[in-house]
């Protein structure tokens, strides 16, 4: 009964084994053919990656790598050496590099230049260094130094090809860095602000705000993916160049996406300064206005196209009759056109300067109206209560008279009624005795206090106080050296002695101030712990 199915199963297994043997023989023959072809053909040569490592003249020990097989990075390296390291070439008589050099020649050239840079660091004086490089010795950016750094970073990433041409990029244009620098100065953008660029492109405006104002965060969003990828590459080179030149800057981030989507709204509403080049995407104005309704008070929004209807475009006047129905118009202060100063040719899409429009979020007007209505209702209620509480005053003489009540009224008329309110007693506040200032622990005068790290003994004096011990604590750590930076020009002094000499040489007649212990603890709260490891057993800071 079960014999027939068993035979069928046996035949099926036999066929499977036959197919498997054929597959194994076929795979073995294919592998032999591949091994034979690999043995007869020659492998393609591996091209080595030529990387030039350039040492910085501006920050000792800092360096930057350039891949010479990439034409754009090679061009950026040549531009960096010829523009910003020209004084080194002039002093040592070295010819400037060219794009016609091969990778091997350029590598040898960079090695020779690095040797000269290390020799320059050993021999140069601060005055000579400032004479050679000017504002580039500062640890902050000026508009001139920023423009040169941006030019090199653009050359390394070739962002100039993004606008139209063979790439097919839909890029309308960019606002100039000089215009953004002027706008930030007029709006008083500082370190606590957060900047956001809608349609940021490759991020040149974010770099400008982050470098000149050192804003807490400079972010942007770009809709087109290929422009976003170029922006990521550009920001990477820009940050490396800022480190190479020893410049400070705020945090810079770039995102790819649609700003109208809800998951991206938080980036806009949490910013205190927003820029929108909406002349390129006017169709999104209504959606952007809904997002701006969620912005915080005092948020400043700059745009290249007005968000509200205008009555006279030439005079720059807005139509109040139409705009009063707009929800955003109710909660913001619309600045007149011309509030922001325009620089010459402030955009790259036309020769005439583009107008900028400024609005400032002031608060929700509807809530203020509700408050005023509630106050009026409260006033009406109090007036009604006063009327109900008033009583007719009747004189004692009219009460005693036995005249006809119907003929004469016993109520005194035409007499002003006054209501007297008793003021509530105010409890006298108890005087809080002044607290005595907390006295920090210190040794007696003429007492020798040893350092717990190096065992150096310092005599405590009434004139020197804790200052001599604070200066000694700086010797055991370099992480607080930025405290001695010049507050006038930003020069990195690094120590008390160099800071004092710097003021004598470069700022004669100006009193050196702002280097007290209170400012030190505000800048570096961890210095108190560091001081305790040196003199914590005897002196309290």
XYZ file of C-alpha atoms in Angstrom:
541
model
C 0.000 0.000 0.000
C 2.788 2.397 0.910
C 5.228 0.908 -1.642
C 4.263 3.131 -4.565
C 4.722 6.477 -2.769
C 7.998 5.232 -1.340
C 9.290 4.393 -4.832
C 8.260 7.835 -6.088
C 10.146 9.436 -3.220
C 13.235 7.334 -3.918
C 13.218 8.379 -7.580
C 12.875 12.080 -6.609
C 15.890 11.853 -4.274
C 17.936 10.127 -7.004
C 17.125 12.933 -9.442
C 18.101 15.538 -6.814
C 21.484 13.872 -6.242
C 22.142 13.792 -9.994
C 21.307 17.520 -10.326
C 23.513 18.334 -7.333
C 26.479 16.421 -8.875
C 26.043 18.307 -12.129
C 25.962 21.641 -10.260
C 29.133 20.781 -8.330
C 30.992 19.785 -11.483
C 29.802 22.957 -13.214
C 30.925 25.232 -10.329
C 34.360 23.525 -10.244
C 34.869 24.088 -13.966
C 33.859 27.777 -13.659
C 36.348 28.336 -10.813
C 39.113 26.686 -12.871
C 38.313 28.991 -15.788
C 38.442 32.039 -13.502
C 41.774 30.952 -11.998
C 43.184 30.366 -15.483
C 42.041 33.807 -16.680
C 43.519 35.492 -13.591
C 46.859 33.783 -14.119
C 47.077 34.854 -17.771
C 45.920 38.533 -17.338
C 47.990 41.224 -15.577
C 46.437 43.181 -12.650
C 45.769 46.939 -13.004
C 48.415 49.074 -11.300
C 47.395 50.675 -7.953
C 47.753 54.444 -8.082
C 49.162 55.759 -4.764
C 47.220 58.541 -3.033
C 49.387 61.689 -2.986
C 48.601 63.743 0.141
C 50.422 67.004 0.830
C 50.568 67.900 4.538
C 51.071 71.649 4.956
C 52.190 73.088 8.311
C 50.531 76.269 9.545
C 52.445 79.518 9.937
C 49.727 81.004 12.127
C 49.277 78.211 14.721
C 52.369 76.289 15.701
C 51.843 72.546 15.383
C 48.672 72.853 13.277
C 48.572 71.215 9.839
C 46.183 70.514 6.952
C 46.098 67.731 4.342
C 45.383 68.193 0.621
C 44.779 65.294 -1.800
C 46.783 66.233 -4.879
C 44.957 63.774 -7.151
C 41.872 65.957 -6.659
C 42.209 68.917 -9.022
C 40.170 71.257 -6.793
C 42.127 70.499 -3.617
C 45.374 70.955 -5.533
C 44.134 74.347 -6.768
C 43.136 75.311 -3.198
C 46.593 74.362 -1.902
C 48.339 76.503 -4.549
C 45.992 79.412 -3.782
C 46.641 79.107 -0.022
C 50.432 79.146 -0.437
C 50.578 81.978 -2.990
C 48.071 84.229 -1.161
C 48.571 83.731 2.562
C 52.115 82.333 2.821
C 53.662 84.841 0.428
C 55.770 86.542 3.195
C 57.528 83.211 3.851
C 58.277 82.842 0.149
C 59.656 86.398 -0.023
C 61.826 86.061 3.083
C 63.444 82.794 2.023
C 63.432 83.465 -1.726
C 61.205 80.520 -2.637
C 59.235 80.635 -5.874
C 55.463 80.310 -5.744
C 53.947 76.941 -6.751
C 51.902 76.504 -9.937
C 49.189 74.165 -11.142
C 51.555 72.789 -13.796
C 53.620 71.004 -11.128
C 53.237 67.258 -10.899
C 52.143 65.604 -7.652
C 55.721 64.518 -6.877
C 57.081 68.028 -7.480
C 54.369 69.616 -5.332
C 54.978 67.114 -2.508
C 58.678 67.956 -2.510
C 57.828 71.673 -2.597
C 55.518 71.385 0.450
C 58.194 69.468 2.407
C 60.712 72.269 1.758
C 58.136 74.878 2.718
C 57.380 73.084 6.011
C 61.093 73.217 6.884
C 61.110 76.974 6.277
C 57.962 77.415 8.376
C 59.531 75.665 11.385
C 62.659 77.832 10.991
C 60.446 80.939 10.769
C 58.726 80.044 14.058
C 62.074 79.852 15.833
C 63.417 83.215 14.628
C 60.398 85.516 14.235
C 59.433 88.115 16.858
C 55.838 89.212 17.594
C 56.391 92.572 15.867
C 57.802 90.916 12.753
C 54.972 88.385 12.747
C 52.338 91.134 12.866
C 54.153 93.106 10.155
C 54.148 90.062 7.848
C 50.598 88.808 8.298
C 48.549 91.731 9.692
C 45.054 90.796 10.861
C 45.672 87.105 10.236
C 47.536 86.882 13.546
C 44.270 87.542 15.420
C 42.227 84.615 16.704
C 39.009 86.183 15.416
C 37.890 86.952 11.879
C 37.536 90.325 10.231
C 35.489 90.641 7.058
C 38.693 90.804 4.991
C 40.244 87.654 6.484
C 36.912 85.825 6.264
C 36.579 86.598 2.541
C 40.037 85.156 1.847
C 39.356 82.001 3.870
C 36.037 81.508 2.082
C 37.736 81.953 -1.284
C 40.161 79.112 -0.501
C 37.400 76.812 0.815
C 35.283 77.478 -2.297
C 38.273 76.669 -4.487
C 38.843 73.347 -2.696
C 35.234 72.224 -3.235
C 34.417 73.942 -6.568
C 31.092 75.346 -5.352
C 31.186 77.934 -8.139
C 29.928 75.328 -10.610
C 26.710 74.825 -8.596
C 24.936 77.771 -10.137
C 23.363 76.567 -13.410
C 25.521 75.327 -16.258
C 26.108 71.681 -17.024
C 25.160 70.571 -13.506
C 21.551 71.583 -14.032
C 21.404 73.064 -10.540
C 18.342 75.164 -9.776
C 20.180 77.867 -7.826
C 18.783 81.385 -7.933
C 21.686 83.196 -6.320
C 23.318 84.133 -3.042
C 23.413 87.163 -0.804
C 26.928 88.545 -0.420
C 28.969 87.933 2.712
C 29.601 91.680 3.110
C 25.862 92.371 3.194
C 25.305 89.683 5.834
C 28.181 91.083 7.910
C 26.642 94.567 7.781
C 23.194 93.208 8.666
C 24.544 91.290 11.680
C 26.262 94.461 12.897
C 23.064 96.521 12.659
C 20.884 93.851 14.289
C 23.503 93.388 17.051
C 23.813 89.634 16.612
C 26.017 88.187 19.378
C 27.278 84.982 20.951
C 23.901 84.103 22.514
C 21.955 84.241 19.242
C 20.978 81.347 16.983
C 21.004 81.972 13.227
C 18.996 79.972 10.694
C 19.209 80.212 6.897
C 16.237 78.929 4.874
C 17.588 77.665 1.552
C 21.194 77.931 2.694
C 22.893 76.600 -0.475
C 26.451 75.557 0.341
C 26.439 77.519 3.630
C 28.483 80.658 2.971
C 26.134 82.876 5.044
C 26.241 80.467 7.991
C 30.038 80.612 7.879
C 29.870 84.409 7.834
C 27.600 84.682 10.883
C 29.475 81.995 12.840
C 32.873 83.638 12.185
C 32.088 87.332 12.659
C 29.599 87.109 15.546
C 30.584 83.724 17.074
C 26.860 83.015 17.416
C 25.842 80.077 19.578
C 24.657 78.157 16.509
C 24.463 78.894 12.789
C 22.294 76.367 10.985
C 20.672 76.055 7.579
C 18.461 73.773 5.520
C 18.779 73.006 1.804
C 16.138 71.274 -0.317
C 18.302 70.038 -3.223
C 20.429 67.038 -2.332
C 23.405 67.701 -4.641
C 23.771 71.246 -3.281
C 23.517 69.871 0.257
C 26.339 67.384 -0.460
C 28.495 70.223 -1.804
C 27.654 72.247 1.319
C 28.772 69.427 3.624
C 32.104 69.236 1.789
C 32.503 73.022 1.823
C 31.835 73.253 5.578
C 34.387 70.512 6.244
C 37.115 72.445 4.421
C 36.027 75.748 5.961
C 36.309 74.376 9.509
C 39.748 72.902 8.743
C 40.916 76.234 7.323
C 39.622 78.153 10.348
C 41.607 75.789 12.563
C 44.633 76.160 10.262
C 44.510 79.958 10.602
C 43.696 79.841 14.346
C 40.292 81.552 14.115
C 37.354 81.122 16.477
C 33.836 80.473 15.215
C 30.462 79.303 16.470
C 28.806 75.967 15.804
C 27.825 75.395 12.150
C 25.373 72.725 10.963
C 23.585 72.041 7.676
C 20.546 69.845 7.045
C 18.882 68.491 3.915
C 15.103 68.568 3.760
C 11.904 70.544 3.289
C 11.478 73.386 5.742
C 7.676 73.261 5.428
C 7.529 69.781 6.967
C 6.602 69.719 10.639
C 9.720 67.838 11.785
C 11.858 70.775 10.589
C 9.804 73.546 12.216
C 11.687 73.396 15.510
C 14.924 74.497 13.840
C 13.176 77.678 12.659
C 11.148 78.524 15.755
C 14.094 78.093 18.149
C 16.229 80.666 16.277
C 16.565 84.322 17.180
C 17.743 85.494 13.717
C 16.244 84.033 10.520
C 17.196 84.777 6.922
C 15.053 83.701 3.972
C 16.060 84.348 0.378
C 12.365 83.972 -0.476
C 12.619 85.913 -3.707
C 13.538 82.488 -5.126
C 10.536 80.672 -3.543
C 7.688 83.165 -3.224
C 5.154 80.334 -3.411
C 6.221 79.216 0.096
C 5.537 82.576 1.757
C 2.159 81.550 3.199
C 3.579 78.326 4.637
C 6.583 80.156 6.106
C 4.301 82.712 7.768
C 2.474 79.898 9.574
C 5.824 78.659 10.882
C 6.839 82.168 11.988
C 3.706 82.353 14.152
C 5.394 79.884 16.525
C 8.613 81.922 16.824
C 9.737 83.408 20.095
C 9.430 87.076 20.978
C 12.190 89.382 19.690
C 12.933 87.008 16.778
C 14.267 89.018 13.823
C 13.420 87.834 10.293
C 15.212 89.232 7.239
C 13.958 88.396 3.743
C 14.617 89.438 0.148
C 10.881 89.558 -0.654
C 8.172 91.089 1.580
C 5.821 88.743 3.420
C 3.015 91.363 3.454
C 1.139 93.319 0.794
C 2.670 96.663 -0.173
C 0.723 99.775 -1.119
C 3.575 101.517 -2.897
C 6.617 99.442 -3.817
C 8.710 102.454 -4.801
C 8.168 104.236 -1.491
C 8.289 100.957 0.448
C 4.931 101.425 2.212
C 2.785 98.506 3.360
C -0.991 98.305 2.942
C -2.333 98.332 6.488
C -5.973 97.806 5.410
C -5.173 94.446 3.775
C -2.470 93.298 6.185
C -4.498 93.820 9.372
C -6.288 90.530 8.655
C -2.982 88.669 8.537
C -2.221 86.734 11.746
C 1.536 87.242 11.466
C 1.087 90.974 10.877
C -0.744 91.243 14.214
C 2.110 89.836 16.290
C 5.108 91.433 14.603
C 6.626 94.847 14.097
C 7.173 95.545 10.399
C 10.188 97.761 9.933
C 10.055 100.246 7.045
C 12.011 99.496 3.912
C 15.463 101.058 4.181
C 15.968 100.178 7.845
C 18.815 97.856 6.895
C 21.765 99.420 5.101
C 22.477 97.911 1.684
C 25.998 97.321 0.413
C 27.003 97.680 -3.233
C 25.995 94.681 -5.349
C 24.815 92.710 -2.335
C 23.723 89.730 -4.454
C 25.132 87.756 -7.357
C 21.965 87.628 -9.467
C 21.851 91.329 -10.436
C 24.102 94.376 -10.396
C 21.662 96.580 -8.464
C 21.473 95.991 -4.733
C 18.558 93.850 -3.578
C 16.216 95.315 -0.965
C 16.004 93.614 2.425
C 12.856 93.472 4.559
C 12.934 93.204 8.345
C 10.174 92.079 10.690
C 10.428 91.506 14.426
C 8.156 89.239 16.461
C 6.642 91.302 19.282
C 3.979 89.018 20.821
C 0.415 87.870 20.280
C -1.877 90.904 19.882
C -5.040 88.873 20.552
C -3.950 88.049 24.102
C -3.324 91.736 24.796
C -6.858 92.608 23.582
C -8.348 89.937 25.840
C -6.444 91.369 28.790
C -7.722 94.888 28.075
C -11.339 93.618 27.754
C -11.054 91.822 31.117
C -9.761 94.995 32.753
C -12.721 97.006 31.376
C -15.206 94.417 32.677
C -13.598 94.572 36.118
C -13.932 98.377 36.135
C -17.636 98.159 35.239
C -18.280 95.661 38.032
C -16.606 97.876 40.625
C -18.653 100.915 39.493
C -21.923 98.940 39.826
C -20.943 97.813 43.309
C -20.291 101.398 44.332
C -23.742 102.492 43.104
C -25.513 99.705 44.993
C -23.684 100.437 48.204
C -24.657 104.132 48.248
C -27.446 105.035 50.736
C -29.710 108.005 50.992
C -28.744 110.267 53.854
C -31.636 111.567 55.919
C -31.226 114.447 58.370
C -32.339 114.217 62.009
C -34.480 117.395 61.706
C -36.767 116.013 59.001
C -37.323 112.865 61.000
C -38.732 114.827 63.978
C -41.125 116.953 61.904
C -44.799 115.853 61.872
C -45.505 117.149 58.377
C -47.364 115.261 55.764
C -45.070 112.701 54.343
C -46.825 112.771 50.982
C -46.295 116.511 50.479
C -42.669 116.899 51.460
C -39.767 114.566 50.948
C -37.548 113.834 53.902
C -34.611 113.022 51.596
C -31.954 115.637 51.107
C -31.436 116.141 47.352
C -28.633 117.664 45.270
C -26.002 116.641 47.701
C -22.823 114.968 46.419
C -22.413 111.479 47.679
C -19.006 110.365 48.720
C -17.913 106.849 49.480
C -15.075 106.336 51.833
C -12.911 103.241 51.566
C -10.783 102.091 54.410
C -7.269 101.297 53.353
C -6.010 97.922 54.347
C -3.351 97.846 56.971
C -0.003 96.986 55.552
C 2.108 94.783 57.689
C 5.515 96.153 58.344
C 8.208 94.022 56.840
C 10.789 92.774 59.206
C 14.242 94.054 58.594
C 16.688 91.381 57.553
C 19.995 91.921 59.270
C 22.845 92.349 56.792
C 24.801 89.180 56.312
C 28.469 89.285 56.924
C 30.612 88.483 53.902
C 32.048 85.009 53.920
C 35.726 85.166 54.733
C 37.833 82.844 52.632
C 40.547 80.875 54.309
C 44.025 82.385 54.106
C 47.240 82.068 56.084
C 48.776 84.717 58.300
C 51.139 87.277 56.781
C 54.779 86.310 56.278
C 53.796 82.625 56.318
C 55.496 80.420 53.745
C 52.963 78.285 51.903
C 54.317 75.281 49.901
C 52.849 74.252 46.540
C 51.445 70.732 46.778
C 52.669 69.882 43.268
C 56.203 71.260 43.012
C 56.855 72.018 46.755
C 57.836 75.613 45.919
C 57.388 77.834 48.990
C 55.769 81.266 48.522
C 55.539 83.832 51.310
C 52.055 85.210 51.862
C 52.106 89.032 52.055
C 49.411 91.597 52.625
C 50.292 93.470 49.427
C 50.406 90.470 47.091
C 47.569 88.533 48.675
C 46.313 85.571 46.668
C 47.471 86.961 43.291
C 51.003 85.560 43.551
C 49.595 82.109 44.295
C 47.146 82.358 41.379
C 50.004 83.219 39.003
C 51.992 80.260 40.270
C 49.025 77.910 39.655
C 49.057 78.909 35.959
C 52.486 77.245 35.645
C 51.044 73.767 36.255
C 48.359 73.891 33.494
C 48.030 75.271 29.947
C 44.266 74.948 29.631
C 43.691 78.407 31.176
C 46.188 80.295 28.968
C 43.377 81.960 26.987
C 42.695 84.157 30.039
C 45.748 86.267 29.163
C 44.607 87.040 25.591
C 44.634 90.745 24.746
C 41.152 92.220 25.148
C 41.845 94.956 22.597
C 43.285 93.108 19.599
C 42.798 89.447 20.584
C 46.515 88.577 20.479
C 47.326 85.266 22.208
C 49.733 86.215 24.967
C 49.647 82.941 26.901
C 51.038 84.250 30.197
C 50.966 87.186 32.591
C 54.431 88.432 31.612
C 53.721 88.303 27.884
C 50.386 90.039 28.373
C 52.058 92.872 30.271
C 54.809 93.205 27.643
C 52.227 93.135 24.854
C 50.367 96.116 26.315
C 53.629 98.031 26.677
C 54.687 97.381 23.078
C 51.392 97.659 21.194
C 48.937 99.574 23.439
C 50.993 102.280 25.070
C 49.032 104.638 27.285
C 46.144 102.197 27.738
C 45.693 100.787 31.213
C 45.594 96.992 31.303
C 42.376 95.969 33.057
C 40.027 93.002 33.266
C 42.508 90.385 34.448
C 41.251 89.935 38.013
C 40.370 86.776 39.886
C 36.629 87.364 39.531
C 36.778 87.376 35.718
C 39.102 84.359 35.803
C 36.567 82.284 37.731
C 33.770 83.419 35.413
C 35.695 82.322 32.324
C 37.109 79.119 33.817
C 35.084 77.773 36.772
C 37.368 74.711 36.851
C 40.333 76.918 37.787
C 39.101 76.840 41.397
C 39.591 73.056 41.499
C 42.987 73.400 39.856
C 44.011 76.020 42.441
C 42.876 73.714 45.251
C 45.255 70.991 44.027
C 48.127 73.465 44.436
C 47.304 75.444 47.600
C 43.970 74.009 48.816
C 45.297 73.071 52.237
C 46.225 76.667 53.142
C 44.420 79.149 50.842
C 40.832 79.227 49.602
C 40.049 80.970 46.308
